[in-house]
PDB file of C-alpha atoms in Angstrom:
ATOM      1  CA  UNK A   1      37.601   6.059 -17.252  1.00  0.00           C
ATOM      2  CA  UNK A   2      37.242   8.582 -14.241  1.00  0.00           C
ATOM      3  CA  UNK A   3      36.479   6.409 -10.879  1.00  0.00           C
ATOM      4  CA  UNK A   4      34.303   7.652  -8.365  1.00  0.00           C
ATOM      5  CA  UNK A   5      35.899   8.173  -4.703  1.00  0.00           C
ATOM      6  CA  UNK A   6      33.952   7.329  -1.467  1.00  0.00           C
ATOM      7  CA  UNK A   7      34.714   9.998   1.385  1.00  0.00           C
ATOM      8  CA  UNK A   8      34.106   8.827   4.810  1.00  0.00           C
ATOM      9  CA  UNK A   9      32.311  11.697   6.884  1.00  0.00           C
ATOM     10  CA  UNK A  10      31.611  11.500  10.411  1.00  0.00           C
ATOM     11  CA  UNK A  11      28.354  10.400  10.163  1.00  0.00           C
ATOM     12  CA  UNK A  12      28.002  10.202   6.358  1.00  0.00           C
ATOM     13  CA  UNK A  13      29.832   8.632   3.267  1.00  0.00           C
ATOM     14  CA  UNK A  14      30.180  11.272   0.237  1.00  0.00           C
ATOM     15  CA  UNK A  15      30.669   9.494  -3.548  1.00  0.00           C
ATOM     16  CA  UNK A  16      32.519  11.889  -5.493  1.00  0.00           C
ATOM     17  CA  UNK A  17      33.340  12.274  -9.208  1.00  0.00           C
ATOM     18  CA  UNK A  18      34.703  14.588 -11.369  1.00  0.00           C
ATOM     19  CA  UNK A  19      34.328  15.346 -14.972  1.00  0.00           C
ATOM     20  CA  UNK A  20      35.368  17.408 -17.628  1.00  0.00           C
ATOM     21  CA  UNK A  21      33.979  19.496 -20.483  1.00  0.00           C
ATOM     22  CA  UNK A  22      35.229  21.390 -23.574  1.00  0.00           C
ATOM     23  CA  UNK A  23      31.980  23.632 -22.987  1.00  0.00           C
ATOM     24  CA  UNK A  24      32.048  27.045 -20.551  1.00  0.00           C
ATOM     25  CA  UNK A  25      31.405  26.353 -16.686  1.00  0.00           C
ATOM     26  CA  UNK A  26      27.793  28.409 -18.147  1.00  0.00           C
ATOM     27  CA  UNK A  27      26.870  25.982 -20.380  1.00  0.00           C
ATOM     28  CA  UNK A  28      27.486  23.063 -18.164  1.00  0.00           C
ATOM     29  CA  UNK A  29      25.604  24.459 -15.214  1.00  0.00           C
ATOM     30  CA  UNK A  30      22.666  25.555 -17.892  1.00  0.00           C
ATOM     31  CA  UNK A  31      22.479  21.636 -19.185  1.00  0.00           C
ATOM     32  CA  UNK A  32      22.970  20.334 -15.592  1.00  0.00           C
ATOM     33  CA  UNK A  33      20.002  22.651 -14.214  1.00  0.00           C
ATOM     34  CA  UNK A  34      17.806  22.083 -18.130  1.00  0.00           C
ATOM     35  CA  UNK A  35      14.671  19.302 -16.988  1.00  0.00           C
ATOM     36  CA  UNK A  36      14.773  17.817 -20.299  1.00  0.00           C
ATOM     37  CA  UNK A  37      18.612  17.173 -20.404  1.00  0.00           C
ATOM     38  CA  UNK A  38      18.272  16.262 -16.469  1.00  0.00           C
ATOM     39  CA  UNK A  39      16.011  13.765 -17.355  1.00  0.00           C
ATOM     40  CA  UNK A  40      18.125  11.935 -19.934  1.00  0.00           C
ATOM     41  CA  UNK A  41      20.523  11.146 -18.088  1.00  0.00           C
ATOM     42  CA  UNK A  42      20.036  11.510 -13.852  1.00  0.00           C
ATOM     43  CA  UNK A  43      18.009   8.295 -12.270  1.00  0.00           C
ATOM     44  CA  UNK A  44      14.309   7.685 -12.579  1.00  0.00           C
ATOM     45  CA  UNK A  45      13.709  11.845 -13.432  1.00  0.00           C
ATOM     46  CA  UNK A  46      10.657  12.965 -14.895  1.00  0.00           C
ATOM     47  CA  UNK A  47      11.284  16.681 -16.426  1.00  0.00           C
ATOM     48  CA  UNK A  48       9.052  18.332 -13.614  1.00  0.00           C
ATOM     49  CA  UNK A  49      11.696  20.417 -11.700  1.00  0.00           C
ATOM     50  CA  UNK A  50      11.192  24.279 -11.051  1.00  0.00           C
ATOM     51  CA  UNK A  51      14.877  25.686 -10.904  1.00  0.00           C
ATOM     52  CA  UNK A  52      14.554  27.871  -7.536  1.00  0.00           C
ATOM     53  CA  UNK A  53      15.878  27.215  -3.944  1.00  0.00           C
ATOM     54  CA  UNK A  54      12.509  25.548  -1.938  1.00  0.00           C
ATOM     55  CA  UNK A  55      10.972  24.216  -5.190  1.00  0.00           C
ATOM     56  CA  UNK A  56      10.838  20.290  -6.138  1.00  0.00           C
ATOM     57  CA  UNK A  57      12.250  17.673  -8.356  1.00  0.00           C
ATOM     58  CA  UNK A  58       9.621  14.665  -9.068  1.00  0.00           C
ATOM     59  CA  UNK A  59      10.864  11.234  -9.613  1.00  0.00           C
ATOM     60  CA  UNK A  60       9.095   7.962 -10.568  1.00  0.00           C
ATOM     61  CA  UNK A  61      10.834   4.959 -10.373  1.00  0.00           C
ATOM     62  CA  UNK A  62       9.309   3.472 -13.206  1.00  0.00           C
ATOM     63  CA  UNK A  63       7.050   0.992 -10.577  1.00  0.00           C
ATOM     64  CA  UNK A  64       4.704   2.513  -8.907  1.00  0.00           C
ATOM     65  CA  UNK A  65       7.194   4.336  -6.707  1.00  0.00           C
ATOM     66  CA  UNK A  66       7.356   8.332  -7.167  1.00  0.00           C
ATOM     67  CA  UNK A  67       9.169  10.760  -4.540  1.00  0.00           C
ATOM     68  CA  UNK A  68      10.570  14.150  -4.729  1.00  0.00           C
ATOM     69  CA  UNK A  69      13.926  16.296  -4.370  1.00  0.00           C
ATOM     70  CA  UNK A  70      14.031  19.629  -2.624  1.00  0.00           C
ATOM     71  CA  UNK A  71      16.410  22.343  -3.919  1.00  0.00           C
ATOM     72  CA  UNK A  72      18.723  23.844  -1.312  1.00  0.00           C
ATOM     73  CA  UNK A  73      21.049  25.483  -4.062  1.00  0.00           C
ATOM     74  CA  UNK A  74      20.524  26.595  -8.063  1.00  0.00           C
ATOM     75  CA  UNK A  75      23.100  29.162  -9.209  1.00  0.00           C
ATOM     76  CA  UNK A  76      26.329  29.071 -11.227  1.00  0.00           C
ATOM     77  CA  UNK A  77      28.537  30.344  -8.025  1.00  0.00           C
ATOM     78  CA  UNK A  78      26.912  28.080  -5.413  1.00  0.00           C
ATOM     79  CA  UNK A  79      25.772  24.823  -7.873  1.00  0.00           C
ATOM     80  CA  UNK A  80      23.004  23.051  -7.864  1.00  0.00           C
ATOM     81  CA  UNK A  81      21.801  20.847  -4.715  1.00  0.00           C
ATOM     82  CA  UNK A  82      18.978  19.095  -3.468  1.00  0.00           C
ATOM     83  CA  UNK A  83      18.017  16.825  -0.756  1.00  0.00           C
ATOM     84  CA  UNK A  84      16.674  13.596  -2.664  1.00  0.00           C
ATOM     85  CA  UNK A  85      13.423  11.600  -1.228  1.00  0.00           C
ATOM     86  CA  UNK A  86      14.484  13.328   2.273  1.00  0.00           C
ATOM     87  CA  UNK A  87      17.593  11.889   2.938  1.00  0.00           C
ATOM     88  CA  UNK A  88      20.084  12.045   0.613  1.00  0.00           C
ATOM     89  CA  UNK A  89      21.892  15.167  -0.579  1.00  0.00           C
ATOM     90  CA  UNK A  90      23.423  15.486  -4.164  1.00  0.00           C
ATOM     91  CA  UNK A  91      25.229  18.375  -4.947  1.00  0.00           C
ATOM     92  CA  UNK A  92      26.798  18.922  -8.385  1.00  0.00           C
ATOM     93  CA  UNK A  93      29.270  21.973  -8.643  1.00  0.00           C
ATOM     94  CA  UNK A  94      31.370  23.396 -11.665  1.00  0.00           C
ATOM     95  CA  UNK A  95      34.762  25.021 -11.707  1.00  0.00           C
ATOM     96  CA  UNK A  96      36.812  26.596 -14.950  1.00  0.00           C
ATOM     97  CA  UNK A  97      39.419  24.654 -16.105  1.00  0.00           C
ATOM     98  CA  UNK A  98      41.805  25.980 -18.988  1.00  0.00           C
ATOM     99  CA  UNK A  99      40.263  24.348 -21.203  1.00  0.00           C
ATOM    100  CA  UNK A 100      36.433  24.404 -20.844  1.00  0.00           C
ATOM    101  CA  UNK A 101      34.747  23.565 -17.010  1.00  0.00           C
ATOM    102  CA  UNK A 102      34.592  20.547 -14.533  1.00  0.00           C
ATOM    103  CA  UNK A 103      31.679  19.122 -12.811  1.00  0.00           C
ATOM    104  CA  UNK A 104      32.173  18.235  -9.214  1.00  0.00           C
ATOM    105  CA  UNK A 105      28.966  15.583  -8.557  1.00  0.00           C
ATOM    106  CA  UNK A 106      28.738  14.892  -4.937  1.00  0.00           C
ATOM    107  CA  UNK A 107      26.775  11.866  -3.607  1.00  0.00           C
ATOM    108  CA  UNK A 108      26.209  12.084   0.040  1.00  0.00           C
ATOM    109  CA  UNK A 109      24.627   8.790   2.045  1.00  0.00           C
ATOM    110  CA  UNK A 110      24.021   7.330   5.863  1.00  0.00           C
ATOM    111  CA  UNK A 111      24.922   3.713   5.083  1.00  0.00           C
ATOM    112  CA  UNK A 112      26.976   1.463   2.629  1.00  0.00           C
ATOM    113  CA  UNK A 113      24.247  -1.226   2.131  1.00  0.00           C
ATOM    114  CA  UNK A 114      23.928  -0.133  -2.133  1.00  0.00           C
ATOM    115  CA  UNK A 115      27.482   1.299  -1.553  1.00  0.00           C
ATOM    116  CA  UNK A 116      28.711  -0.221  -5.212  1.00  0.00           C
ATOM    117  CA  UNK A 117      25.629   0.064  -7.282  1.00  0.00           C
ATOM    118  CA  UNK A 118      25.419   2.802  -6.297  1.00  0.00           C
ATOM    119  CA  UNK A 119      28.577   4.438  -7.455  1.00  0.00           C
ATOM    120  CA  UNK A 120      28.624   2.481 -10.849  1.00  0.00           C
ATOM    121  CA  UNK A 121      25.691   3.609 -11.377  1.00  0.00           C
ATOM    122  CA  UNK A 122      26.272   7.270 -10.762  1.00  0.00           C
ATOM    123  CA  UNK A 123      29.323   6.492 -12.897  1.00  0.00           C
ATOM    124  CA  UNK A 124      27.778   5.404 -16.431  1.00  0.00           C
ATOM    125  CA  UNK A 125      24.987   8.663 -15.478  1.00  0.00           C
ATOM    126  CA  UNK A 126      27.817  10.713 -15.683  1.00  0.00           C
ATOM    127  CA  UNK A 127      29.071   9.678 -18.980  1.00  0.00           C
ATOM    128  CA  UNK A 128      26.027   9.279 -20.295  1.00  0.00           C
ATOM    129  CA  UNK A 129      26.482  13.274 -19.432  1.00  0.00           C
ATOM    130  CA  UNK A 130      29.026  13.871 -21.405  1.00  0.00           C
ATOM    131  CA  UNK A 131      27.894  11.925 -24.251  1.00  0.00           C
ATOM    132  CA  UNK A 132      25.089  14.250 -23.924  1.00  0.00           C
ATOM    133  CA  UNK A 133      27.125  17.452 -23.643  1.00  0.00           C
ATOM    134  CA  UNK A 134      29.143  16.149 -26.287  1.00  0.00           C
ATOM    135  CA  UNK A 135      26.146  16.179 -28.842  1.00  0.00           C
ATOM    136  CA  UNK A 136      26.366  12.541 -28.827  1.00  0.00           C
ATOM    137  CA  UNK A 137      23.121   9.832 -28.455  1.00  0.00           C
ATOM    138  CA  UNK A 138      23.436   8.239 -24.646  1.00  0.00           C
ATOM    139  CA  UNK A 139      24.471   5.055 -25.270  1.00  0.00           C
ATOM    140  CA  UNK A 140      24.366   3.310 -21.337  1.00  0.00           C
ATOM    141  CA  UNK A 141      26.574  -0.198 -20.692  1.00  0.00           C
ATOM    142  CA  UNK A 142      26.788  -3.318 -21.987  1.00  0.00           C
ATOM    143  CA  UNK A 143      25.887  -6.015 -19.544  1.00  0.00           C
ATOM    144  CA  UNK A 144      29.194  -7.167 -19.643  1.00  0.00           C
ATOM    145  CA  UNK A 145      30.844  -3.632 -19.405  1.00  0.00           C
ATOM    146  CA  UNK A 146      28.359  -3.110 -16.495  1.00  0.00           C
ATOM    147  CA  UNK A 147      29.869  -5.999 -14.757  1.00  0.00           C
ATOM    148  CA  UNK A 148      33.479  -5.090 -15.561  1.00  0.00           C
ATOM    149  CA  UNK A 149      32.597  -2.057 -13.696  1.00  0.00           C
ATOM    150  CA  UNK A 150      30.851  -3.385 -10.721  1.00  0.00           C
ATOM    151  CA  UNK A 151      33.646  -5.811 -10.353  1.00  0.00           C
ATOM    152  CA  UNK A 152      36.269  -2.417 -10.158  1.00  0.00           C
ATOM    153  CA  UNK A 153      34.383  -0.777  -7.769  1.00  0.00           C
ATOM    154  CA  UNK A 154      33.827  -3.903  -5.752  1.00  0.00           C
ATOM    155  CA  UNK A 155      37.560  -4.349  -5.440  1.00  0.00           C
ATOM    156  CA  UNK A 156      37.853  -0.467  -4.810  1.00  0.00           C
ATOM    157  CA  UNK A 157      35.285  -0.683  -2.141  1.00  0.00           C
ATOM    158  CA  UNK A 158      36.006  -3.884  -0.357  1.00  0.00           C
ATOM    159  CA  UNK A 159      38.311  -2.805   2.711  1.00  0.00           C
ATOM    160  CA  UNK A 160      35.551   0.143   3.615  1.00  0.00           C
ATOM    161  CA  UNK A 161      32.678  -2.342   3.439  1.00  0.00           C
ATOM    162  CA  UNK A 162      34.504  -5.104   5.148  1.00  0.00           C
ATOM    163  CA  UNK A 163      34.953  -2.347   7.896  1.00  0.00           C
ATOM    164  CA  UNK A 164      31.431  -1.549   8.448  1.00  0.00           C
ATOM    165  CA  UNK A 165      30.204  -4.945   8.876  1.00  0.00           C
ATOM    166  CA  UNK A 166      32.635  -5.651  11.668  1.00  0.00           C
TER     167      UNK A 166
END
């Protein structure tokens, strides 16, 4: 199980997580960027996303809530980025590895309020990824491998939340 890392920025907190793929640093960036595979497995999608620089990504929440990403980056050398509901910027990058590619995801945040859902959730998106990449169905958590999780991450997390609320 590959953890997620929380970066403290200046003025920001970065998740980061890495995985890895048999499949060229092409065919990752051409699922990561495909709306129908995006979809599957990246929060509360909806399969309307243009892939240029300036152009939107719709979401709907499922209740009653939609917003909208804007693309700052879509290419194989600089990744793919947007700025999510006007705030938050993900940026997922992909390097060659020996033996296939790696995904950099990069989760990047003002406050640590959701700090642990948050990252477990970003967590089972990511393998639900793979699975996908993998030719496998996306199978997401049990409830109790969901709380396993949350309980890691909790642990993982405590010191930097403790030291925000002070």
């Amino acid at each position: 199980m590959l953890f997620g890392q929380l970066i403290e920025n200046e003025s920001s907190y970065t998740l980061y997580f890495e995985r890895n793929f048999y499949q060229s640093k092409e065919a990752v960036f051409n699922a990561l960027t495909d709306p129908v595979i995006f979809s599957k497995w990246y929060p509360f999608a909806t399969g309307e996303m243009d892939g240029q620089v300036g152009e939107l990504i719709k979401f709907d929440d499922g209740e009653g809530n939609l917003y909208q990403g804007v693309i700052t980056k879509f290419s194989l050398e600089d990744g793919f980025e947007f700025i999510e509901d006007g705030r938050d910027v993900i940026r997922m990058e992909i390097s060659e590895t020996e033996s296939g590619a790696r995904l950099h995801f990069n989760h990047t945040f003002s406050g640590l309020a959701w700090v642990v859902q948050t990252t477990t959730g970003w967590h089972n998106c990511l393998n639900v990824f793979v699975q996908i990449m993998n030719g496998q169905p996306p199978q997401w958590p049990l409830p109790d491998e969901l709380v396993e999780l949350t309980q890691a991450y909790e642990t993982q997390f405590k010191e930097v939340k403790f030291k925000e609320e002070k």
